[in-house]
Every structure is written in structure tokens, then in C-alpha cells.
Amino acid sequence: MRRLLATEGIRLVVLAAPAGYGKTTLLRAWDASDPRPFRWLSPGRGPRGRARWRHELAALAAAPERLPSPSVLVVDGLAAGVDRGAGAHLAGIAEAAPAGTVVAVAARTSAVVPAGRLRAEHDVLELGARELAMTPGEGAALLDAHGLRLPPALAERLATVTEGWPALLSLAAQSLAGEPDRRRAVAGYGGDHPFVADYVRDELLVELAPGTRRFLRRCSVLDVLDPEACDALLGTSDATARLHAVEGSGLPVARVERGALRLRCHPLLRDVLRDELRRREPDLADELHRRASAWFDARDDADAAVGHALAAGDLERAGALLWHLAQSAAWDGRRAALEGWLARLPEREVARHDALALAAAMAQLSRLAVPAVDHRLTHVAGEPAARGPALRRSLLAGRLALAAATARDGVGALREPARQAAALAGEDEPVRALSALLEGAGAALAGDERLAVAALEDGVRRSAIAAPGIAALCQAELALLHLVGADFDEGATLAERARSRADAIGLDDRGALALVVAVAAFARAHRGRFAEARADVQLATSLLARAEELPPWYGAQVALALARAELRLSDVAAARRQLADAERAARRLPDAPALAAWLAEASAGARGPATSALPVSEALTVAELRVLGFLPSHLSFREIGACLHVSANTIKSQAHAVYRKLGASSRSVAVERARALGLLDAGGAASPGSDDAIGVLRS
């Protein structure tokens, strides 16, 4: 209203929106609020009425100067196709009318009025469906006006479903008035509601040519009407022309992006069309979804391809697509989408189809839900059933790789299935990268370092883009090999790269990435980044907390990395607990001599002096060493200050500097670590020669 009332200098106003967007209501409100005189013209009903109207319009076009100034000439209900000549007359009147005169046109499409010249001269105000749609607040006010006070969440739900279409919000208010369970009624308000379906059919679809309506009905299986996709579905070559016609028909459709002829129907219109397709051509609906699935699959749009396969009820095709999707989605940022697709299926169907069971198992492996993976594998045949030999090989590779990942009995049970899976998997399949990870981990535990490095580097190369979570695990395995071999710089570099990959896809509820975090903790603790290392230890522990069971090969490595981190953090008790866990897992791996050696070395460090595990991040100053000598006592900072003839605040600052440099969180921990480093003798006094040690202690 504010924009309409401020139309001084504007010659043409175009309200272009589908039926039910309140164009006439807005024009009447404008008339009631604007002091200028309004003259209303409306296309008459029937041939005679329309002829009279055209005659009157032609007379105005011949002498537009006769219009009073200022004034507003309103033409409401201009129709596409029927009134194109009238639209040209109106554009001419707007251009030639006296200054201060405004021509206002209401139509279902702006194409009715050729306003190019006026638009170029900034003499047009155009308001469309976007401006006329109701905001959630306006929708709530409309419902209130109908005496329908809904909780904000339900009102917002209606505004979202209708996308602010005023007529359908009004119909919603009427339909809900007598409903006892309004929450349920709001949830059920959609394209299949009788009020919505009747309105869309009677006000919009009835005016379409039969061929256009049939085209829209059949293409409604698509969320976006793309000319190429429409032609592929229907076996035609005229979709571009038909979509141009649809765009100019006054239906609630809009381009998805500027320039490209790709249309999105209003969701409620689309729902009505889909319901009509199911009722009139039920067999064709499934076939169209199958064609759409194949079209999107050929363009690597896995999500759309899966959705159409499920809509067609083709679970074999959906299973094949979900299996290929799962290999990547379980190890990148799309696992939620994968699990969303699987959740739409009854459990019995997932269990019946090998591909679906393996897709679910892959998603569960990334959570480290080992029993769930085992359960899924019990439903998969030794030779999985599938259409085509390539898919059968892929499914068999997946079954072998998943079985290897959850292996309990020895490194051989890890490596051999992984090798078989690699031989069966396609060159570009992420399951081949998973096989490389498992083969590399097994080789590392068995002491075959050369083969381990080759396999793990191959795994990184194969999964860097397609499955970054697997790439992160391969890099973490490589980092661990370097760290336990005392190549700390290379190990730390690889650990940081692995951690960055894992962070990029998100660590929430991804138990399988706990190894990445544990190895990062090991590397960061060694480099004196104590706060980060401690946070990593806590994060790795939380990632493992939901796991009911860890495969021995995996659990041993995570516990070893955490133990080495805890030793560097001087929490010997925690390190010993982690080592105990690692040794329990190692008992299930009798053919892992390298693991046994790593554990022996770590255990020796946990039993012996902890000095080597306690780096000082910075050199201690003379003043800090003097304060350190008082910390084992019961003297307060004020009393220590009195002894050293400085203020209590100075002592406090120096003590906190000692804590930080020793990686301690309290006075007692600082004393413990200083004793381990030889900076304090067993009795608590500063060790002789401590002053001479200044600058020697480094991280």
C-alpha cells in the first residue's frame, strides 16, 4: 500500500500474480486510501461484454489526453492470450496519458502488458507473487481474523506449506475451524486436501489447454521442470516451447535461477498434479519415476536418482543406487541424507535386499556401530543377488570389506578379506579405498611397513575426494607409523592433515574417526600443544563412548595413541588404563608383532621415569625457578612474596607462568611434573643447580 500510494511519477502499475493472491483486494484498498479519482474497467463476461470493454479501451487509447489528471485507471482481470491487444492499448495509454495519471493493471502474468519502454524509463511499478504473498505474521493475522488462533509453530507451518498464498491460507482457516485436533489437521493440509485440490483445479488448471495440462501432469514427478529432463521423460522434443507456455499461463511457477528456463511449481500445485497423475495414469506414474531416476543417475545426481527409484517402488534399483551412494556418503558430509533415505524404507525391505543391507551397514560402520554392522551382514548372501555382474562384484567387495573392518580374530582376518575386496571392487569405487585402509592397517600391525605405506598412500589417493573420511583414516594410520617410529615431524604433519580432513566433514557421532583424533592428540602432545592434545583426548574418548564394541585391530591402535598422548601429558594413570585396553585388544591379534613391540615400548615408558614424557613448553626464568622451589610448601602466595620481598600479585603471575610452561592446571600438578623433570628434589626443595638449568629445558 505504501508503494502504491507513492506512485507519483509512475505511469504504469502491474500487479501480476496467480489467482488467489489478493490483487483485486489490494486495488480496492488503494482506491479507498488514495485521494485521486479511480476509474475501473473490467473485461466483461461473455463475447458481448468483452467486445464492449475492448471498444471502450480503444476509445481511451485513441484519446488518452481525455483522462483526468491526476487519476488512476484500473483494469482488473486482464487475461493472457485473450487480451494481448488490450494490453498493448493500456501500454499506449500509460505512455500518452497526462502527467499524474496512472494506469494500473491486474493480471495473472506480466506478459499481458508490453511494458518494455516504460520499464526502461523507470516508469513502471511491478508487484508479483513474491510481494503479494503473506509473511508468516500476516498469515497469522489472517487466521486470527477467521477466529482461528493457532500456536505460533502451527501458524508458521501453514505459512510454509502455502508459501504465503493468501487464498489457500484462507481456505486453511475455513477447513480448520471445525477440527478438534488442529495439530493433526495442519499436518495434513496439503495438495491432497479437498479444499486445496478443488481450488487449484477450478481456478487454475481448468483454463489450461488439454495438451498443456497433460504435459504438466506427467512432468509433475520432477521437482524442477527442466526442458531436457521433461523431454527425456516424455520422449518428446518440444518441452522448451511447452515450458514457455506454462510460464506465461498465470500458474504459480517461477524460474529456479535467472536466465535458465528451469521452472519450479508451487508445492501445492505440484501435489495436485501428482495426485491427478496417480489417479488418471497410475501405471505411467511409476514408469516416469523410473525414467527420471535413470536420467538423474546418468548425470551423477545420486540423491534425485534414489528419490525417483523409491517413488517408483523399484527397490532393486534404489538399493543399487544407495549402495553406490553409501560408499561415499558414509565418509563425507552426506551421511544424514543417506540415513534419511534408508529410514523411509521398512526394515523388512532393507533386510531383504542385499544392496540396501550393505548400504545401511556402511553407514553404521562410520558410526562404529560394530554389532549393527554384523547384524546387517547376516542378511547378505555369500554371493549377493543383483542385476548385472558389475554390481554383484561391487556388493561382494562391500561384504568382504565390511567383514574385514569388524574382524575379531587376528590380523589375517583383517587383511585377507580386504585383499579380496580390493580385487573385486571397481577402480573408482570408495570401497576399494576402504580395502586399502584395512590392508594397510593390517600390514602395519604385522610389521610389514613397506606394504603398509604403499596401501595407505593408495587409499588416500583413491578416497581424497570421494570419501574424505577414509582418506583421513589412511593418513592417521600413516601418521601413527611415523610417530611410533620416532619420526615425529612427518608423523605430526600427517596427523594434522588427517585431522583437517575429519574436521571438514564433521566429527559428531562419527566413531570411526576416533583414531584420527587420537593420533592428533599423540602428535600435538609431543609438540607441546598440551591444551589441544588434552581436548583431543577428551573428544576421542567421547567419540568412542557410544561404541558397544571395537574391532581389536582398531581398538588397539586408538588406545595406544591415547596412551602415548597421556604419557606426554604426564597422566600416567590414564596412560596405564589405555595401555591395559590396548593389551586386551592385542590378545585377539597374535599375528601382530609390530603392535606387540609398540605396546612394550609404551608400557616401559609408563612404568619408568616420566621425564621424557614431560616437555617444558618454554624455558623457566630465574624468578620462576625460585617461585617453583616454594610451591611444594604450604606457604600462600602472599607469604612466598614476603620471603622473596616482592608482592603477592607478582608471585601469583610467576606461579601461573610456571603452570603454563609445565603444562599443569594446578599447583600440585606443577609440583609433580617439576619433580619428574628433576627441577625439584624428592623432598620438595629446588634441585641444586636449578639456576644453571635456565634456558636448557626446552619443549
PDB file of N, CA, C and O in Angstrom, residues 140-166:
ATOM      1  N   ALA A 140      -0.651 -15.309  10.122  1.00  0.00           N
ATOM      2  CA  ALA A 140      -1.231 -15.475  11.465  1.00  0.00           C
ATOM      3  C   ALA A 140      -2.361 -14.477  11.695  1.00  0.00           C
ATOM      4  O   ALA A 140      -3.395 -14.797  12.300  1.00  0.00           O
ATOM      5  N   ALA A 141      -2.200 -13.236  11.186  1.00  0.00           N
ATOM      6  CA  ALA A 141      -3.251 -12.232  11.326  1.00  0.00           C
ATOM      7  C   ALA A 141      -4.505 -12.644  10.555  1.00  0.00           C
ATOM      8  O   ALA A 141      -5.637 -12.445  11.019  1.00  0.00           O
ATOM      9  N   LEU A 142      -4.322 -13.233   9.376  1.00  0.00           N
ATOM     10  CA  LEU A 142      -5.468 -13.715   8.596  1.00  0.00           C
ATOM     11  C   LEU A 142      -6.214 -14.811   9.356  1.00  0.00           C
ATOM     12  O   LEU A 142      -7.443 -14.819   9.418  1.00  0.00           O
ATOM     13  N   LEU A 143      -5.445 -15.744   9.937  1.00  0.00           N
ATOM     14  CA  LEU A 143      -6.075 -16.815  10.715  1.00  0.00           C
ATOM     15  C   LEU A 143      -6.827 -16.243  11.914  1.00  0.00           C
ATOM     16  O   LEU A 143      -7.935 -16.680  12.240  1.00  0.00           O
ATOM     17  N   ASP A 144      -6.229 -15.249  12.568  1.00  0.00           N
ATOM     18  CA  ASP A 144      -6.901 -14.604  13.703  1.00  0.00           C
ATOM     19  C   ASP A 144      -8.207 -13.952  13.259  1.00  0.00           C
ATOM     20  O   ASP A 144      -9.220 -13.992  13.979  1.00  0.00           O
ATOM     21  N   ALA A 145      -8.188 -13.344  12.057  1.00  0.00           N
ATOM     22  CA  ALA A 145      -9.389 -12.687  11.556  1.00  0.00           C
ATOM     23  C   ALA A 145     -10.518 -13.683  11.319  1.00  0.00           C
ATOM     24  O   ALA A 145     -11.694 -13.311  11.344  1.00  0.00           O
ATOM     25  N   HIS A 146     -10.150 -14.947  11.081  1.00  0.00           N
ATOM     26  CA  HIS A 146     -11.147 -16.009  10.940  1.00  0.00           C
ATOM     27  C   HIS A 146     -11.522 -16.615  12.302  1.00  0.00           C
ATOM     28  O   HIS A 146     -12.228 -17.617  12.358  1.00  0.00           O
ATOM     29  N   GLY A 147     -11.010 -16.023  13.376  1.00  0.00           N
ATOM     30  CA  GLY A 147     -11.284 -16.560  14.702  1.00  0.00           C
ATOM     31  C   GLY A 147     -10.492 -17.814  15.012  1.00  0.00           C
ATOM     32  O   GLY A 147     -10.875 -18.600  15.888  1.00  0.00           O
ATOM     33  N   LEU A 148      -9.383 -18.000  14.296  1.00  0.00           N
ATOM     34  CA  LEU A 148      -8.595 -19.222  14.458  1.00  0.00           C
ATOM     35  C   LEU A 148      -7.238 -18.851  15.044  1.00  0.00           C
ATOM     36  O   LEU A 148      -6.330 -18.424  14.324  1.00  0.00           O
ATOM     37  N   ARG A 149      -7.105 -19.004  16.338  1.00  0.00           N
ATOM     38  CA  ARG A 149      -5.836 -18.687  16.991  1.00  0.00           C
ATOM     39  C   ARG A 149      -5.039 -19.980  17.152  1.00  0.00           C
ATOM     40  O   ARG A 149      -5.418 -20.856  17.924  1.00  0.00           O
ATOM     41  N   LEU A 150      -3.950 -20.055  16.407  1.00  0.00           N
ATOM     42  CA  LEU A 150      -3.114 -21.252  16.432  1.00  0.00           C
ATOM     43  C   LEU A 150      -1.811 -20.960  17.168  1.00  0.00           C
ATOM     44  O   LEU A 150      -1.331 -19.814  17.174  1.00  0.00           O
ATOM     45  N   PRO A 151      -1.204 -21.978  17.784  1.00  0.00           N
ATOM     46  CA  PRO A 151       0.146 -21.796  18.326  1.00  0.00           C
ATOM     47  C   PRO A 151       1.087 -21.329  17.215  1.00  0.00           C
ATOM     48  O   PRO A 151       0.895 -21.692  16.046  1.00  0.00           O
ATOM     49  N   PRO A 152       2.083 -20.529  17.541  1.00  0.00           N
ATOM     50  CA  PRO A 152       2.981 -19.991  16.505  1.00  0.00           C
ATOM     51  C   PRO A 152       3.570 -21.058  15.589  1.00  0.00           C
ATOM     52  O   PRO A 152       3.695 -20.835  14.383  1.00  0.00           O
ATOM     53  N   ALA A 153       3.920 -22.215  16.141  1.00  0.00           N
ATOM     54  CA  ALA A 153       4.538 -23.259  15.309  1.00  0.00           C
ATOM     55  C   ALA A 153       3.567 -23.753  14.241  1.00  0.00           C
ATOM     56  O   ALA A 153       3.965 -24.004  13.097  1.00  0.00           O
ATOM     57  N   LEU A 154       2.274 -23.889  14.588  1.00  0.00           N
ATOM     58  CA  LEU A 154       1.294 -24.368  13.607  1.00  0.00           C
ATOM     59  C   LEU A 154       1.004 -23.293  12.565  1.00  0.00           C
ATOM     60  O   LEU A 154       0.862 -23.599  11.372  1.00  0.00           O
ATOM     61  N   ALA A 155       0.914 -22.045  12.991  1.00  0.00           N
ATOM     62  CA  ALA A 155       0.696 -20.956  12.033  1.00  0.00           C
ATOM     63  C   ALA A 155       1.862 -20.857  11.060  1.00  0.00           C
ATOM     64  O   ALA A 155       1.672 -20.649   9.851  1.00  0.00           O
ATOM     65  N   GLU A 156       3.063 -21.023  11.582  1.00  0.00           N
ATOM     66  CA  GLU A 156       4.239 -20.968  10.713  1.00  0.00           C
ATOM     67  C   GLU A 156       4.260 -22.144   9.743  1.00  0.00           C
ATOM     68  O   GLU A 156       4.655 -22.009   8.583  1.00  0.00           O
ATOM     69  N   ARG A 157       3.817 -23.313  10.221  1.00  0.00           N
ATOM     70  CA  ARG A 157       3.740 -24.486   9.339  1.00  0.00           C
ATOM     71  C   ARG A 157       2.800 -24.216   8.162  1.00  0.00           C
ATOM     72  O   ARG A 157       3.117 -24.528   7.011  1.00  0.00           O
ATOM     73  N   LEU A 158       1.632 -23.624   8.423  1.00  0.00           N
ATOM     74  CA  LEU A 158       0.699 -23.304   7.344  1.00  0.00           C
ATOM     75  C   LEU A 158       1.303 -22.278   6.386  1.00  0.00           C
ATOM     76  O   LEU A 158       1.154 -22.391   5.162  1.00  0.00           O
ATOM     77  N   ALA A 159       1.991 -21.280   6.933  1.00  0.00           N
ATOM     78  CA  ALA A 159       2.618 -20.271   6.074  1.00  0.00           C
ATOM     79  C   ALA A 159       3.679 -20.907   5.184  1.00  0.00           C
ATOM     80  O   ALA A 159       3.836 -20.538   4.013  1.00  0.00           O
ATOM     81  N   THR A 160       4.400 -21.886   5.728  1.00  0.00           N
ATOM     82  CA  THR A 160       5.439 -22.559   4.951  1.00  0.00           C
ATOM     83  C   THR A 160       4.836 -23.428   3.858  1.00  0.00           C
ATOM     84  O   THR A 160       5.290 -23.406   2.709  1.00  0.00           O
ATOM     85  N   VAL A 161       3.809 -24.203   4.203  1.00  0.00           N
ATOM     86  CA  VAL A 161       3.190 -25.109   3.230  1.00  0.00           C
ATOM     87  C   VAL A 161       2.561 -24.325   2.083  1.00  0.00           C
ATOM     88  O   VAL A 161       2.688 -24.701   0.911  1.00  0.00           O
ATOM     89  N   THR A 162       1.880 -23.243   2.400  1.00  0.00           N
ATOM     90  CA  THR A 162       1.205 -22.458   1.362  1.00  0.00           C
ATOM     91  C   THR A 162       2.135 -21.465   0.688  1.00  0.00           C
ATOM     92  O   THR A 162       1.774 -20.887  -0.343  1.00  0.00           O
ATOM     93  N   GLU A 163       3.333 -21.256   1.268  1.00  0.00           N
ATOM     94  CA  GLU A 163       4.270 -20.234   0.798  1.00  0.00           C
ATOM     95  C   GLU A 163       3.581 -18.874   0.701  1.00  0.00           C
ATOM     96  O   GLU A 163       3.841 -18.077  -0.200  1.00  0.00           O
ATOM     97  N   GLY A 164       2.668 -18.632   1.664  1.00  0.00           N
ATOM     98  CA  GLY A 164       2.027 -17.331   1.758  1.00  0.00           C
ATOM     99  C   GLY A 164       0.932 -17.080   0.738  1.00  0.00           C
ATOM    100  O   GLY A 164       0.484 -15.933   0.589  1.00  0.00           O
ATOM    101  N   TRP A 165       0.466 -18.097   0.038  1.00  0.00           N
ATOM    102  CA  TRP A 165      -0.618 -17.942  -0.957  1.00  0.00           C
ATOM    103  C   TRP A 165      -1.895 -17.582  -0.202  1.00  0.00           C
ATOM    104  O   TRP A 165      -2.480 -18.419   0.487  1.00  0.00           O
ATOM    105  N   PRO A 166      -2.364 -16.339  -0.310  1.00  0.00           N
ATOM    106  CA  PRO A 166      -3.460 -15.888   0.560  1.00  0.00           C
ATOM    107  C   PRO A 166      -4.727 -16.723   0.459  1.00  0.00           C
ATOM    108  O   PRO A 166      -5.347 -17.047   1.476  1.00  0.00           O
TER     109      PRO A 166
END
